[in-house]
XYZ file of C-alpha atoms in Angstrom:
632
model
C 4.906 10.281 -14.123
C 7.998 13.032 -14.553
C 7.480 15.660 -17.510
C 9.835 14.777 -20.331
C 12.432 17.380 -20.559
C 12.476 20.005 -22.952
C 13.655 19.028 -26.738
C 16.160 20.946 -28.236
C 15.845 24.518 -28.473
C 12.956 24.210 -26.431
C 12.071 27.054 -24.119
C 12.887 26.319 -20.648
C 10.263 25.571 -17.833
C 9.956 28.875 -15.649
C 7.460 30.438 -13.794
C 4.707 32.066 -15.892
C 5.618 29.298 -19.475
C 4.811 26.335 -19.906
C 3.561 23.862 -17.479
C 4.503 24.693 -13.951
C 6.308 22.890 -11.123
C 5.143 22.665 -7.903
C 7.379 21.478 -4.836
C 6.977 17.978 -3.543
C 7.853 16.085 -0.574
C 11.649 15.121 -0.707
C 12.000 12.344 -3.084
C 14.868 10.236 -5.104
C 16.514 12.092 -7.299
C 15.608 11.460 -10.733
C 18.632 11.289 -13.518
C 19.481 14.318 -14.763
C 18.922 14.977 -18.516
C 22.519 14.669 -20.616
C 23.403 18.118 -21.521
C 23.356 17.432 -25.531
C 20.679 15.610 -26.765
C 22.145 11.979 -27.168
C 22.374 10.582 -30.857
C 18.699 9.187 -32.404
C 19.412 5.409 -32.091
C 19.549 3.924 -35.761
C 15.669 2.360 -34.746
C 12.782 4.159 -33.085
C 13.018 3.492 -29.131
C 10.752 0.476 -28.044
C 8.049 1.546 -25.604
C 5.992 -0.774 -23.445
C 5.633 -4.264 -25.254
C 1.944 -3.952 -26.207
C 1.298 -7.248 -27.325
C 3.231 -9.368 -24.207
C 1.178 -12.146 -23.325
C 0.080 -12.436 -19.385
C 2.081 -14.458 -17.176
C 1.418 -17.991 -16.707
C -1.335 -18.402 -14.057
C -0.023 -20.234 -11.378
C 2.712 -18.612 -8.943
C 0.791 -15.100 -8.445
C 2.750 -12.710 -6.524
C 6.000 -13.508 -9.384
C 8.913 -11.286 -8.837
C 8.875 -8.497 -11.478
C 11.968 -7.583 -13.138
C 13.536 -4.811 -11.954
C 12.472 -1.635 -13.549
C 14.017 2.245 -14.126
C 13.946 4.327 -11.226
C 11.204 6.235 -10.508
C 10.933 9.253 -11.988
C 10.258 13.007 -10.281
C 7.113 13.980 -9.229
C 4.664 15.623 -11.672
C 3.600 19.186 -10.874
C 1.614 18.414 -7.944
C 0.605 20.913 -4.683
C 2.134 20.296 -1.245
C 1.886 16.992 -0.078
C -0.515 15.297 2.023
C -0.830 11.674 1.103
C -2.141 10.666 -2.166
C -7.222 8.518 -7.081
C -8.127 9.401 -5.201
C -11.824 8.686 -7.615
C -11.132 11.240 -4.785
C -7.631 11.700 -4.401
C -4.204 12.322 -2.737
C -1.292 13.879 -4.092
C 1.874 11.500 -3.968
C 4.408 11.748 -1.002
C 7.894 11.532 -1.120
C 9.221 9.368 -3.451
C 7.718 9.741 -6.554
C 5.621 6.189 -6.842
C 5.520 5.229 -3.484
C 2.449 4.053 -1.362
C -0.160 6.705 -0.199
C -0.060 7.040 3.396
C -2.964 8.552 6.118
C -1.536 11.794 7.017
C -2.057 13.447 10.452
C -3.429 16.235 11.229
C -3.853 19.283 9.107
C -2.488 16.417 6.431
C 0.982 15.947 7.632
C 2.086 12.503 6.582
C 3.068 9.902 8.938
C 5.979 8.067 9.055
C 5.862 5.541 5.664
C 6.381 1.921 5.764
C 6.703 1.545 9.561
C 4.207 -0.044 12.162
C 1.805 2.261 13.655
C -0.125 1.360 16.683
C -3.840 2.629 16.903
C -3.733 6.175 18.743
C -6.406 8.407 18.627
C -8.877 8.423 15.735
C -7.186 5.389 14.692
C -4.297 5.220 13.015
C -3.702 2.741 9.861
C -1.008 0.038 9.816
C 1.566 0.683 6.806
C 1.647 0.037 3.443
C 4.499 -0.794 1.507
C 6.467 -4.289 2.587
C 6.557 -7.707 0.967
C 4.061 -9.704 1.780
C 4.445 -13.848 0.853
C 1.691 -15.398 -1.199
C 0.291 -18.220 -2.432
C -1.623 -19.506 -5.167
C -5.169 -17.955 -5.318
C -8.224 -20.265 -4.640
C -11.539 -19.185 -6.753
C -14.101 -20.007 -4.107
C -17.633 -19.058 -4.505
C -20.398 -18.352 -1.730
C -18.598 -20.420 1.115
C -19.548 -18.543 5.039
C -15.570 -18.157 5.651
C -15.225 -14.308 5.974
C -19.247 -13.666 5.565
C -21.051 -10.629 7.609
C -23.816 -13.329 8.887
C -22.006 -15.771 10.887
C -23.213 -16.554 14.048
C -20.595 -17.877 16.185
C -17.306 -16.063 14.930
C -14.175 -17.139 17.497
C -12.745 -13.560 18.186
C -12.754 -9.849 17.405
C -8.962 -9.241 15.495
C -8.349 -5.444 15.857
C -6.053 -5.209 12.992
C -6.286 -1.260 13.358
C -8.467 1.299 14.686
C -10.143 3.820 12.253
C -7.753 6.141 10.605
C -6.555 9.334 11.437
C -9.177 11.481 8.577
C -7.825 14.030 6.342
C -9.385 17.408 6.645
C -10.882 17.404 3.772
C -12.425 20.817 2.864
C -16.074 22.405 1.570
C -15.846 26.523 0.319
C -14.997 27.960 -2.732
C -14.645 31.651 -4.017
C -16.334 32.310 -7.667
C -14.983 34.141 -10.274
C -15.778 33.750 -13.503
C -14.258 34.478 -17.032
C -16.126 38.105 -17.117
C -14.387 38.984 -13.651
C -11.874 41.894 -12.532
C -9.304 43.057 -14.648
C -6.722 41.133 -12.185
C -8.218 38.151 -13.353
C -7.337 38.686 -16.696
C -3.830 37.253 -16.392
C -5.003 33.916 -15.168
C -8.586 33.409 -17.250
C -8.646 33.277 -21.587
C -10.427 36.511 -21.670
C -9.871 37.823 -24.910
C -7.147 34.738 -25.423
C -7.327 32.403 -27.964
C -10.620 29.721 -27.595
C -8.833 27.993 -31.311
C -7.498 25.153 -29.452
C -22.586 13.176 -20.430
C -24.328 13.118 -18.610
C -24.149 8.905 -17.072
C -20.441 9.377 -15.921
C -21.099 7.586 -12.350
C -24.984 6.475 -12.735
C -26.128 3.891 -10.333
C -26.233 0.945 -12.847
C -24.903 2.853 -15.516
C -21.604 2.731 -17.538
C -20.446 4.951 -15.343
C -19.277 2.604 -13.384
C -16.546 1.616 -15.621
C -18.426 -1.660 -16.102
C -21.194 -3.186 -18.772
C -21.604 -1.084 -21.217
C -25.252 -0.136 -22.600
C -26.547 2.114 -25.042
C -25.113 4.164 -27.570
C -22.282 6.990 -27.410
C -23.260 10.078 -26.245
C -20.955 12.353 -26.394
C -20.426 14.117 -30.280
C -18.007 15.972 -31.613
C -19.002 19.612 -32.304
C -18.713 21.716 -35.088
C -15.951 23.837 -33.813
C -13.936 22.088 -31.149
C -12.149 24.639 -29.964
C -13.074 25.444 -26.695
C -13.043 28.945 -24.523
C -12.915 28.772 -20.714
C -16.146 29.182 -19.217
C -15.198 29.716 -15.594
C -12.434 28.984 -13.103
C -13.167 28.765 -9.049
C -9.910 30.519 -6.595
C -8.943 28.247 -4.348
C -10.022 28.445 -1.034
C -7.667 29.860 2.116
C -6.932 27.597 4.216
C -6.981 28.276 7.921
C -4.266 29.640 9.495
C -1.062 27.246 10.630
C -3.145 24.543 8.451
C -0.297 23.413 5.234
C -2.801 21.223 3.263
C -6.833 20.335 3.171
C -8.617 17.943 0.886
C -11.559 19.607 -0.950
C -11.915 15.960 -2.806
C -15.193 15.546 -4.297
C -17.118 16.795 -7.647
C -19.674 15.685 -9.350
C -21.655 16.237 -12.884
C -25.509 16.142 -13.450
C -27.624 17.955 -16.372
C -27.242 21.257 -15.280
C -25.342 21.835 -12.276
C -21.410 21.358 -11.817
C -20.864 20.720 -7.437
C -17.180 21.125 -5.939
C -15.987 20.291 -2.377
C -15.165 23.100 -0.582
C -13.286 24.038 3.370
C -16.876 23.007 5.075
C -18.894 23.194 2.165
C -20.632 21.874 -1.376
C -21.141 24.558 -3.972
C -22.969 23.848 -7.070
C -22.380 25.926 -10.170
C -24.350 26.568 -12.931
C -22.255 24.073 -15.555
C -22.319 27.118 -18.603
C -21.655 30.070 -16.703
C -20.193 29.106 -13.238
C -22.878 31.368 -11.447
C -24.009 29.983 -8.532
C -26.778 27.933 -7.833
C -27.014 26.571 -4.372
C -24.624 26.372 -1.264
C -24.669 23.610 1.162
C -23.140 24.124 4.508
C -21.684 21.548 6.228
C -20.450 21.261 10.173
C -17.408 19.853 8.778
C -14.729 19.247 6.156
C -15.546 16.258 3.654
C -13.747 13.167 3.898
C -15.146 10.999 1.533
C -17.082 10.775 -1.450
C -18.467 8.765 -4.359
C -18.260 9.752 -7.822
C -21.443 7.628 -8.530
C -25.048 9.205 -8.687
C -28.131 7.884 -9.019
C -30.693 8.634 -11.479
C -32.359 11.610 -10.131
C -28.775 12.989 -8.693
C -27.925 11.620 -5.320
C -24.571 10.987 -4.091
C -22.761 10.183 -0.672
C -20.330 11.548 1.077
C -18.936 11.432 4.417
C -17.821 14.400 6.497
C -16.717 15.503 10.014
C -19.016 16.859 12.715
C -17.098 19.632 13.413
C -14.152 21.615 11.983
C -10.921 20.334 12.946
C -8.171 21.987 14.959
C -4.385 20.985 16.430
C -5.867 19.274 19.667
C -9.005 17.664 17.836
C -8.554 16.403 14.329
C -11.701 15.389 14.293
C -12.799 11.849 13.199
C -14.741 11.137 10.127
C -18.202 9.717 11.229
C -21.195 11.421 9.595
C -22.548 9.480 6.085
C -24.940 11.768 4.402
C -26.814 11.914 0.975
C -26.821 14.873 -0.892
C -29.475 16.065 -3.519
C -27.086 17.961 -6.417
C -29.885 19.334 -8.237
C -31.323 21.406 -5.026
C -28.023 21.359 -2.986
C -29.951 19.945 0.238
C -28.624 17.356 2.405
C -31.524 14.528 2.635
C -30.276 12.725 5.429
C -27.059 12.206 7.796
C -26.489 8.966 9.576
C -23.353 7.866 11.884
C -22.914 3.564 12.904
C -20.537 2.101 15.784
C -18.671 -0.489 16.032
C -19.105 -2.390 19.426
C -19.763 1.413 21.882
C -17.004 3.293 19.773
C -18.050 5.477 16.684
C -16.540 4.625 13.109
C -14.304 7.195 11.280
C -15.184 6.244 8.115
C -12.137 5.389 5.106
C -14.569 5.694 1.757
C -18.171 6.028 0.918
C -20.123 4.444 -2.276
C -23.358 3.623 -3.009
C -25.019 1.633 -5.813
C -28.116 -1.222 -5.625
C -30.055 1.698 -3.481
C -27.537 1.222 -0.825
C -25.001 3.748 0.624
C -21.993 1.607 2.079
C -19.294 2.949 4.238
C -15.873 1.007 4.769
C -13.274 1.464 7.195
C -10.929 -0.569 10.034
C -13.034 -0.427 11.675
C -15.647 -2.263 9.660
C -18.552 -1.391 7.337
C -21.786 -0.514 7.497
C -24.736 0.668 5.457
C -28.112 2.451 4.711
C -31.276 2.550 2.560
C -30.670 5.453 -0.016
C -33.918 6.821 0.001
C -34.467 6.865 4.081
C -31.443 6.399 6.023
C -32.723 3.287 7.601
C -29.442 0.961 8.452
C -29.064 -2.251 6.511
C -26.201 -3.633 8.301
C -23.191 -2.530 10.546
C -20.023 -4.225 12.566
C -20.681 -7.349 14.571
C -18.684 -7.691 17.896
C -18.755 -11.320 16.839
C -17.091 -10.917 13.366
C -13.185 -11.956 12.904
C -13.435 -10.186 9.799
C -14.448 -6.376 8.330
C -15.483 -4.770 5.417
C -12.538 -2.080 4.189
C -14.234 -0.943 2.032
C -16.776 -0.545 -1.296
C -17.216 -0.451 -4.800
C -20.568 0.947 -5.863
C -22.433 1.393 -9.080
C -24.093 -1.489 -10.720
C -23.628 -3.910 -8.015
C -22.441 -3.492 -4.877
C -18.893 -5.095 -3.793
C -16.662 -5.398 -0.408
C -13.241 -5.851 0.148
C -13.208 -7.684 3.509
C -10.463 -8.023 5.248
C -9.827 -11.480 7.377
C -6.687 -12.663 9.350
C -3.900 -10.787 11.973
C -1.799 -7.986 10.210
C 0.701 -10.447 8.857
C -1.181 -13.177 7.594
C -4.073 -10.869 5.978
C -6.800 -12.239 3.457
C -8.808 -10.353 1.087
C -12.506 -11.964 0.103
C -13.913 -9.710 -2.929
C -17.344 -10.382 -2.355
C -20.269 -9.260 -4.482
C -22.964 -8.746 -2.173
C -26.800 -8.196 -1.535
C -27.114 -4.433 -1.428
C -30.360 -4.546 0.526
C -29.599 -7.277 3.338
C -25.439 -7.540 2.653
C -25.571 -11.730 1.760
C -22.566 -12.901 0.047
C -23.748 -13.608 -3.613
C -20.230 -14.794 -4.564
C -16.759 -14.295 -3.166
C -13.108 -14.288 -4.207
C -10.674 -15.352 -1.765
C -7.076 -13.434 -2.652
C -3.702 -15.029 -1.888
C -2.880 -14.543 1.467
C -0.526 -11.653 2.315
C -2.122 -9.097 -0.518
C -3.091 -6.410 1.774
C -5.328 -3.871 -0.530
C -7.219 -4.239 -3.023
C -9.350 -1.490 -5.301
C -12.260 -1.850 -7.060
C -12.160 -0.812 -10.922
C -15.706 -2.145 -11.723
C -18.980 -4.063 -10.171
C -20.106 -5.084 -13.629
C -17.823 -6.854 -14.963
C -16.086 -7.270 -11.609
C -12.518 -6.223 -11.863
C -9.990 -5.575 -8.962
C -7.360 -4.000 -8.880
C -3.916 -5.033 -6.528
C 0.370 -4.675 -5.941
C 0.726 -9.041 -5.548
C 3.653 -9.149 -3.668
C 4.741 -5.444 -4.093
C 5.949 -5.960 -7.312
C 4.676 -2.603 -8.879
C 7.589 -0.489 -7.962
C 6.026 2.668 -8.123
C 3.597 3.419 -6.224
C 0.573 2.816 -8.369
C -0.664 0.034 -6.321
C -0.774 -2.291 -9.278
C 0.601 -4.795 -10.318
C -2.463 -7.023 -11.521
C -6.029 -6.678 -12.438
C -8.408 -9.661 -11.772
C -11.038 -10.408 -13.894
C -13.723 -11.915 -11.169
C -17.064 -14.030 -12.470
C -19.588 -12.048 -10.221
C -21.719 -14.542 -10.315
C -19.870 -17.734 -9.284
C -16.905 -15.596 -7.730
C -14.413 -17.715 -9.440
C -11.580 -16.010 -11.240
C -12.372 -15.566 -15.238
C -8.143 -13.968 -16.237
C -5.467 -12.329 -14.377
C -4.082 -9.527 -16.356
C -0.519 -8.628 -15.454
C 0.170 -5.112 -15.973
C 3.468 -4.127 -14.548
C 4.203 -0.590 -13.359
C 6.908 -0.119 -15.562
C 4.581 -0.143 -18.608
C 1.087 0.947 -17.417
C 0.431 4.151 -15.853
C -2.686 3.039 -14.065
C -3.055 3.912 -10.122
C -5.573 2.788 -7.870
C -5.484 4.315 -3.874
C -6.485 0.823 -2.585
C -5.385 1.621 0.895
C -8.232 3.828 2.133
C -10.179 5.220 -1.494
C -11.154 1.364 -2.446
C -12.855 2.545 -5.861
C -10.622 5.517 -6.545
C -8.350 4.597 -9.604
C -7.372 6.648 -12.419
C -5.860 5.872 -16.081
C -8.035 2.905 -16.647
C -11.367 2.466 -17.247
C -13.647 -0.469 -18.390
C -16.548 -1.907 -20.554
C -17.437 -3.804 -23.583
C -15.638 -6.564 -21.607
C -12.456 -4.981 -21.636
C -10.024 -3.081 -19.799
C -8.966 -0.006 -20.891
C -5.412 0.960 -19.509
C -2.758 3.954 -20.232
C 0.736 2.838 -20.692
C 3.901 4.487 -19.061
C 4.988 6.969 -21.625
C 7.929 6.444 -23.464
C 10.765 7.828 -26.320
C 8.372 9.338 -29.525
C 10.981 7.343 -31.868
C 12.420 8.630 -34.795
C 14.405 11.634 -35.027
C 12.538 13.147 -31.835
C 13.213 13.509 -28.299
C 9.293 13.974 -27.274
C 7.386 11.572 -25.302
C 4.377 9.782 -25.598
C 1.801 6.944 -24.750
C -0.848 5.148 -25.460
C -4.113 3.432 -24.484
C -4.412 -0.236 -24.945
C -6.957 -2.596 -24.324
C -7.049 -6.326 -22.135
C -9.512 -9.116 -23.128
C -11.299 -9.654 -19.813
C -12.297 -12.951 -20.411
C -8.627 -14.068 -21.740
C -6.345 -11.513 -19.642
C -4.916 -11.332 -23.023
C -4.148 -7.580 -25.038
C -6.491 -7.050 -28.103
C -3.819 -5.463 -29.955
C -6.039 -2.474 -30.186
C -4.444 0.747 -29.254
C -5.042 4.715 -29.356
C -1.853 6.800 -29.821
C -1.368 10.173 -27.499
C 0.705 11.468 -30.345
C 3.904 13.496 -29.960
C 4.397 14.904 -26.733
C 0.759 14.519 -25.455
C -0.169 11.242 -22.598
C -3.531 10.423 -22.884
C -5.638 8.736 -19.828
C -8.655 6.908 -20.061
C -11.733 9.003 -18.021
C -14.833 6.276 -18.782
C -17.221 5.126 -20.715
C -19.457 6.776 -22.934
C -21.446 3.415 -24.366
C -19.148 1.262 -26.175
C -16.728 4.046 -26.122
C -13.841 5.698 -24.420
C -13.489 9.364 -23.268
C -9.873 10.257 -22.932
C -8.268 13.067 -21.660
C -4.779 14.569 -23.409
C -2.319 16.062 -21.486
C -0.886 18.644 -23.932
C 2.922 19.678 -24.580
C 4.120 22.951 -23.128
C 2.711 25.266 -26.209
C -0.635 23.525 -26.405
C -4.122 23.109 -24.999
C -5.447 19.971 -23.767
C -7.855 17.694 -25.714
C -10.633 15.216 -25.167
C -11.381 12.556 -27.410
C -13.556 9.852 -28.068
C -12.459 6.405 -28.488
C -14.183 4.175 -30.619
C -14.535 0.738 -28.762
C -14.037 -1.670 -31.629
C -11.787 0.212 -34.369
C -9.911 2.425 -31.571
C -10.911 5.305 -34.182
C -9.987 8.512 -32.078
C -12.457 11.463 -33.048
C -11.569 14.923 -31.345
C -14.285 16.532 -29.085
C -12.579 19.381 -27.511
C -9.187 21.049 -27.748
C -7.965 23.427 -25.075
C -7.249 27.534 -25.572
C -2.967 27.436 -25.864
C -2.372 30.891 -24.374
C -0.401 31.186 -21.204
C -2.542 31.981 -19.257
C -4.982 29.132 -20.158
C -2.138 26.502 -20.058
C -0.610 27.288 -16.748
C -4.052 26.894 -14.709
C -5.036 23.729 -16.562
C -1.134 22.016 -16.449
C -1.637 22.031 -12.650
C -4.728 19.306 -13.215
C -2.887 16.198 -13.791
C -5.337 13.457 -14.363
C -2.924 11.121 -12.180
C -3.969 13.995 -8.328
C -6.726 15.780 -10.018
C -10.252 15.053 -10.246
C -11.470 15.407 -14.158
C -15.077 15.382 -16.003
C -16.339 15.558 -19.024
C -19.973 15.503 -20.525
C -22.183 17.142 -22.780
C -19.052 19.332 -24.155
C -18.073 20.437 -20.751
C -14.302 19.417 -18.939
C -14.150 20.384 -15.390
C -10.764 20.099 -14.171
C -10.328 20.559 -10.237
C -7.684 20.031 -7.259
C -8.315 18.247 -4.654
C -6.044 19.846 -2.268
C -6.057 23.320 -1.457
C -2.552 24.717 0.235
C -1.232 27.912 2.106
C 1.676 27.742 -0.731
C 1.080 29.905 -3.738
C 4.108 30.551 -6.027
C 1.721 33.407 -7.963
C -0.986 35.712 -7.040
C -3.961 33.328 -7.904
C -4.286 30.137 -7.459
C -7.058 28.493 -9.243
C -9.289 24.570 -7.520
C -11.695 24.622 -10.822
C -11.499 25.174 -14.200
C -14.036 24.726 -16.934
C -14.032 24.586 -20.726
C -16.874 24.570 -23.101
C -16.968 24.140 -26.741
C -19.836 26.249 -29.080
């Protein structure tokens, strides 16, 4: 999504005011903005068509009219590939695909066929696939991990080439150095929960329980309460993931180079360090009730000759930063580099093209791994509530996707969606209610890897509504290709999907832009008609649940803080929690976190914004991976 550009008499976007810009891969051009402002149209500028009605059912994979060319690239720092939810920044091309870099996050070649080299790489993403009608079939053996006579092993890829993803961070909070001063709020302006990613919680996007948590203060203006440098990456190294952060009661944890920090969630001081062998590659935002997660990293730190592949699965303990166990699984003799890591039913499940396997939670005993037998494998998981694979069946150009909601202690099918042939990702936005995420027939046209969202009966695995939601008028993304639950501007409960549309023309007399959040009927597919406004030059992006309501993150204008609100589920009633210092200083650190390549949480009057790439490119002196506002 491109920054509007600047109204009239406007200031102009340079370094040091307003939000800044930070070089991208080469990309289209985007149309240049008309020297005069053009003449207010004699009515308000439509913006997406909130109440359309969803296409007819049968025919999925519909062409999509064409849209408006993409737009430039939001601030976002040097490209590797690009929710996630953790996440890649976009490569060239504003919109386009996420692809598997190579080493030291160089991207590969997009759209063309790779064969599998070393460390396996991943075949493209990105070319029109044909499809057919879908078939709703429920707990049939076609595609299932526990056949016993399968005809052949189809290699559609080996495991791909891993990211090096980083661990270490530098503190320094809002009391540091007088050179800090320039890039913290000290003495600037401060006027401006907890169950975010629970195992069988709302934080899984899906059912919703319980009652909001999260209030709105007295004073909502919040202060910074500490920021994190970013770390230095090594030497001849352009771009490292540090993907991965998580929230609990007391204790904020970041990815670092080869390492998890976790910070004391008021002052930033730190509380623990965990050392790792090697960079991150994975992780879940999902915890479990006494603050576990999953990740998986590399056994060693990568360098030019040995990239390293992504094998090791651990489970980390947040609240005493200790690792509490590390497992690896193989695939026939040959380790898996694993794509994405989840866990949810007391099971930590790791996907990749290799195949999937799995572990108990509490002792690292395997549940289930790769069958030389199988024609099929498991891509990929979607945790929380239940547990879900995307499997993936059939040669490269006849590819199947079964959603299948499965036992997370012996990995039975309990029910399974069969996908139109010829859809080749798919992302998980929720186990309960089950919705996925996919581009039918690479209709999106901008890289979000949506074009639908299917509303799946978890229980029968037949299909309840397809919701179209073209990429022209919903700013939702979803990294299906390797991150299968990473998706950001949409969240869901209350039996609904909550989705941010593209933004679009204010109206009126002004040349702003805005957006909004809107709501889908899950069991229907239809729109509610319910809708939160961003307001004037603000774009506003779902984060998750809080019980029956929505958190939502504002992006703010260039002379303005952030904001957080609450939305109320049934009256779309938006009540302000927090609103973001407006000094300089303040707004250039946090207009670098855009929800669409950043990772963002809230809870308990905290928002923790970080990166999740950390470059050798600096345009300033400091550059800043984390942070974190508080309100009184």
């Amino acid at each position: 999504m491109s920054q509007p550009p600047p109204p009239p008499n406007q200031p102009p976007q340079q370094p040091g005011f307003g939000p800044p810009q930070e070089p991208s891969e080469p990309q289209t051009p985007a149309p240049s903005a008309p020297a005069t402002p053009p003449t207010p149209p004699a009515q308000p500028p439509a913006g997406p068509d909130l109440n359309k009605a969803p296409q007819p059912q049968p025919g999925y994979g519909y062409p999509q009219a064409p849209g408006t060319p993409p737009p430039a690239a939001p601030p976002t720092p040097p490209q590797g590939p690009g929710y996630g939810y953790p996440q890649q920044p976009p490569p060239a091309g504003y919109g386009y695909p996420a692809q598997q870099p190579g080493p030291y996050g160089q991207p590969g070649p997009y759209g063309q066929p790779q064969q599998p080299g070393p460390y396996g790489q991943q075949p493209p993403y990105g070319y029109a696939q044909p499809t057919v009608p879908m078939q709703a079939q429920a707990g049939q053996p076609g595609g299932g991990r526990k056949i016993n006579s399968q005809v052949a092993i189809i290699v559609s890829a080996v495991v791909a080439i891993a990211l090096i993803v980083g661990g270490g961070v530098w503190y320094a909070n809002s009391s540091g150095k007088d050179d800090d001063k320039q890039t913290t709020a000290e003495g600037g302006d401060t006027k401006g929960g907890k169950g975010d990613g629970k195992e069988g919680g709302s934080g899984d996007g899906g059912a919703t329980t319980g009652e909001a948590e999260e209030k709105a203060p007295a004073a909502t203006g919040s202060k910074v309460l500490f920021q994190v440098p970013s770390p230095k990456v090594p030497k001849g190294t352009t771009s490292i993931s540090i993907a991965g952060s998580w929230l609990t009661d007391s204790v904020y944890a970041k990815s670092g180079l080869s390492e998890i920090t976790g910070y004391d969630r008021k002052t930033g001081t730190k509380k623990w360090t965990l050392d790792l062998p090697g960079p991150v590659c994975a992780a879940t935002p999902h915890l479990t009730e006494d603050d576990k997660t999953a990740i998986a990293h590399k056994p060693a730190m990568p360098s030019k000759t040995n990239p390293q592949a992504c094998t090791e699965v651990a489970v980390i303990d947040l609240e005493t930063g200790t690792k509490v166990w590390t497992k690896t699984a193989k695939s026939g003799t040959m380790p898996i580099s694993f794509n994405n890591v989840t866990l949810g039913g007391g099971t930590v499940a790791a996907g990749s093209t290799s195949g999937g396997a799995a572990w108990d939670l509490a002792t690292g005993d395997e549940r289930w791994a790769p069958k030389t037998s199988d024609s099929c494998y498991d891509a990929g998981y979607g945790g929380g509530a239940k547990l879900v694979a995307v499997r993936k069946c059939g040669s490269y150009d006849q590819r199947q996707l079964h959603i299948q909601n499965v036992d997370p202690k012996t990995g039975d099918i309990l029910a399974e969606y069969k996908m139109d042939e010829g859809i080749e990702y798919a992302a998980v936005v929720s186990t309960d209610p089950l919705v996925v995420a996919a581009d039918v027939g690479d209709t999106a046209g901008d890289g979000s890897g949506i074009s639908d969202f299917f509303s799946i009966d978890n229980k029968t695995g037949k299909l309840r509504a397809r919701l179209s939601a073209p990429g022209d008028e919903f700013a939702a993304r979803c990294d299906a290709i390797y991150k299968v639950e990473n998706c950001t501007g949409v969240t869901v409960g209350n039996d609904r999907l909550y989705i941010a549309t593209e933004e679009h023309d204010s109206g009126g007399d002004s040349y702003g832009q805005t957006n909004e959040v809107v709501a889908f009927d899950l069991a229907t597919g239809k729109q509610t008609g319910q809708r939160a406004d961003a307001g004037e030059n603000y774009e506003i992006f779902p984060l998750r649940m809080d019980g029956p309501n929505v958190i939502a993150y504002k992006r703010p204008p260039y002379d303005k803080g952030g904001q957080v609100v609450s939305i109320d589920g049934e009256s779309f009633k938006e009540t302000l929690l927090m609103e973001n210092p407006s000094t300089e200083a303040v707004r250039d650190v946090e207009s670098r976190k855009s929800p669409d390549y950043s990772e963002i949480q809230f809870g308990q009057g905290g928002l923790y914004m970080s990166s999740v790439y950390a470059s050798d490119f600096t345009s300033r002196e400091k550059e800043y991976s984390v942070i974190a506002f508080g309100t009184e």
